[in-house]
Amino acid sequence: MVTNIKTTGVNPPSDTSRLIPVPVRREIRDLQANFPDQWNLFILGLAAFQKLPASDPMSYYQLSGIHGRPFRSWNDVKGLDDFGDFGGYCTHSSVVFLTWHRPFLALYEQALYNAVQAQASLFPEAQRSRWLKAASDFRMPYYDWTQTASGIAYPDVFGAKNISVIQTDGVKRPVPNPLYNFNFRPAAAPANELGQWSTHSTTVRYPTRGDSDNGAVRDAIQNEYEHIRGNVALLLLQYARYNAVSNNRWLRNEKPGEYGSLENIHDNLHDTIGGNGNMSALEVSAFDPIFWLHHTNVDRLWAIWGDLNPNSYVEAGTTRQSSFTMAAGSTQDATTPLKPFWDKTGTRFYTSNDVKSTKTFGYAYPETQAWNHDTVPKYQAALVETVKKLFGDGNTVKDFLARAGAPTQRNFALARQVVTKDVELPDIMEKRTAPVTNDDEPMVGVSVPSAPPSAAGPKRRVLAPSDDVTPVPPVPEFSRAPAPTDDGPMVGVTVPSAPPSAAGPKRRVLAPSDDVTPIPPVPDFRRAAPVPHDDPATPIPPVVDIKQAQKPLAPGDDGEDIIVDANPIPEKFSNLLKEYRQWVANLRVQKHALNTTFRVFVFLGDFDPNPETWPFEKNMVGRFAVLGRGEDTSCAKCRNDQQEELVVTGTVSLTTSLLGEMVGGDLESLEPEVVVPYLQRQLHWRVQTITGDEVPRDSVADLKVSVISAKVVVGDDGIQRTGEWDVHTEVTDGRPAGLTEGDPI
């Protein structure tokens, strides 16, 4: 008889009320830099966890398999009696997308925690108490892809093939880095269980000659993290309905301002990290170690949003088709069983109602330590301030100006602190905690710019760091700065040189118009084969712009006096600080239109017609990743979604890029009479599959690209209010896959 495995998380408190403290999950760079013993145990524990035999239901292999392949029932949790073959527990594009993944992560953390405790107990007796103490409140880390350390958004540790840690004998030695990949061989994973992915003995990212090209991952994320960060700020501060913010299913509610979602951002990061590797294919993505840190960050963003919007939760819906665990016509709501996760009694499955609080599983995040505040309104007000400091305030103009200037060291410190002092904003929080009755609730306003400047401007293709060199990050450049005429190599980094005949910056190839044969690209140098590197030659010091500080701001340091420390703001920008127009590209498409993962790249300006370059193009302003499946998929919900012709949505913010054009003199304002003609000339979109092949836009089922804008007004009270969204069909009408007049929104 199979014993029901209980999903408990790690030492959850019996009292989960607001004032009861619990350990926090930390950002991976914070854990590495500031909690070295826990970091050491994390690496040891993860390595040991990954080696557990695949036959163990609590092994890394089997827990990862819950997410998709090998499509076997876990812990003998069955589906409907008459369904037939196992169809998986997949919950993507569903109102329970976020809630299902929370116990999934808790179960993984439970197993990882046990591995960490086991490693701590193996240290010599004289050292053991030190390691057991560090292990006692360990929680798994997350990877916040919206933050940078020294201007780089992708941590070096993910690309290090080996890493030095103190072994259980007390001696520091290099070991294979368990964050670099997952090796299927030590776990004795059954052959051919992963379909076409069985040809790889390890997980891969942007695979090149059987190995990962983490330099490509870094470049791709660096090219998009500004867009990602802005989308996160808008979701956390503007969206007030759970069903809109939680998943990417097209709501069909004629509300153009609800095309974004946490799942949309989640999908984009899956694809940006994976390239054509594991993370881009949902059925095998959970085997990549970065999957767990990525999903933990998604859970963190939901935890933040949930505490700001406690009265909005899972809304009921009816399933159109039968799936492995649900019959057609049944209701999917907050009481739907989240299979295969048994609760702490082992007699029933968790439901969404059970997992609303992270304390159910014994953890919190640096931002959600509500016990540091006397009242809920004070906590929520401080949480709003933290969101503004971490992700921006949703005021695109103010954030743009702050990041384009020369922030002081104080700016960096404030931009990375969690606000733990009480902030008196009762009027704002009263609006956020009231029952949701208006779907178009105004966005909470802000007055504090955040985050250091990005490494924007011309993109330089950089080889993977060699084994014996510590990479030196690039100097942050102003957005869309002119290309340097003397692009010398960076210190400590090998940079491929341009062909001898190339004088000055690389010649740009104009983007092909919709009715003209594409111009072949100018021959260009290509990225050399990756050179996997060992861990950095020098220790990574604490960095102020990533540390998730858990201490109050100094008296008077409320951030209100942070202004761009540069030249006076030009009049055409200062006029936008109180009122401006936000611009967004909305995209929707049948999720399984191409029977595989694909992405729609959005460009503002010229770009190389060669699809290989698109993830790294300077003028690529965002992607809409769609994690589709093939017709032969074993995923039951995916098959149903195919039959239903499920349509998913996503967004790409255009405002920051348009502000860059104002700096360059190509635009005089953000008003429609100026922006619409510009977008008619400069807005482009192209479709690419996971294999890198271009697909004609008008051949992709239900693909529709539209442009919307709304007036944003910042009141004297600092509250930002967004007006009605206007749909500008004149930008896309008559273009392949463009929204035309009369199309549904």
mmCIF file with all atom_site columns, C-alpha atoms in Angstrom, residues 65 111 152 203 241 243 279 396 585 623:
data_model
loop_
_atom_site.group_PDB
_atom_site.id
_atom_site.type_symbol
_atom_site.label_atom_id
_atom_site.label_alt_id
_atom_site.label_comp_id
_atom_site.label_asym_id
_atom_site.label_entity_id
_atom_site.label_seq_id
_atom_site.pdbx_PDB_ins_code
_atom_site.Cartn_x
_atom_site.Cartn_y
_atom_site.Cartn_z
_atom_site.occupancy
_atom_site.B_iso_or_equiv
_atom_site.pdbx_formal_charge
_atom_site.auth_seq_id
_atom_site.auth_comp_id
_atom_site.auth_asym_id
_atom_site.auth_atom_id
_atom_site.pdbx_PDB_model_num
ATOM 1  C CA . GLY A 1 65  ? 8.749  15.045 -13.035 1.00 0.00 ? 65  GLY A CA 1
ATOM 2  C CA . ALA A 1 111 ? 13.147 17.691 0.369   1.00 0.00 ? 111 ALA A CA 1
ATOM 3  C CA . ILE A 1 152 ? 24.329 42.491 -14.557 1.00 0.00 ? 152 ILE A CA 1
ATOM 4  C CA . THR A 1 203 ? 19.881 19.955 -18.676 1.00 0.00 ? 203 THR A CA 1
ATOM 5  C CA . ARG A 1 241 ? -8.136 41.332 -9.843  1.00 0.00 ? 241 ARG A CA 1
ATOM 6  C CA . ASN A 1 243 ? -7.949 36.264 -12.217 1.00 0.00 ? 243 ASN A CA 1
ATOM 7  C CA . MET A 1 279 ? 13.562 25.931 -19.614 1.00 0.00 ? 279 MET A CA 1
ATOM 8  C CA . THR A 1 396 ? 7.525  55.267 -16.293 1.00 0.00 ? 396 THR A CA 1
ATOM 9  C CA . ALA A 1 585 ? 1.730  46.558 -27.195 1.00 0.00 ? 585 ALA A CA 1
ATOM 10 C CA . ARG A 1 623 ? 9.042  39.337 -26.266 1.00 0.00 ? 623 ARG A CA 1
#
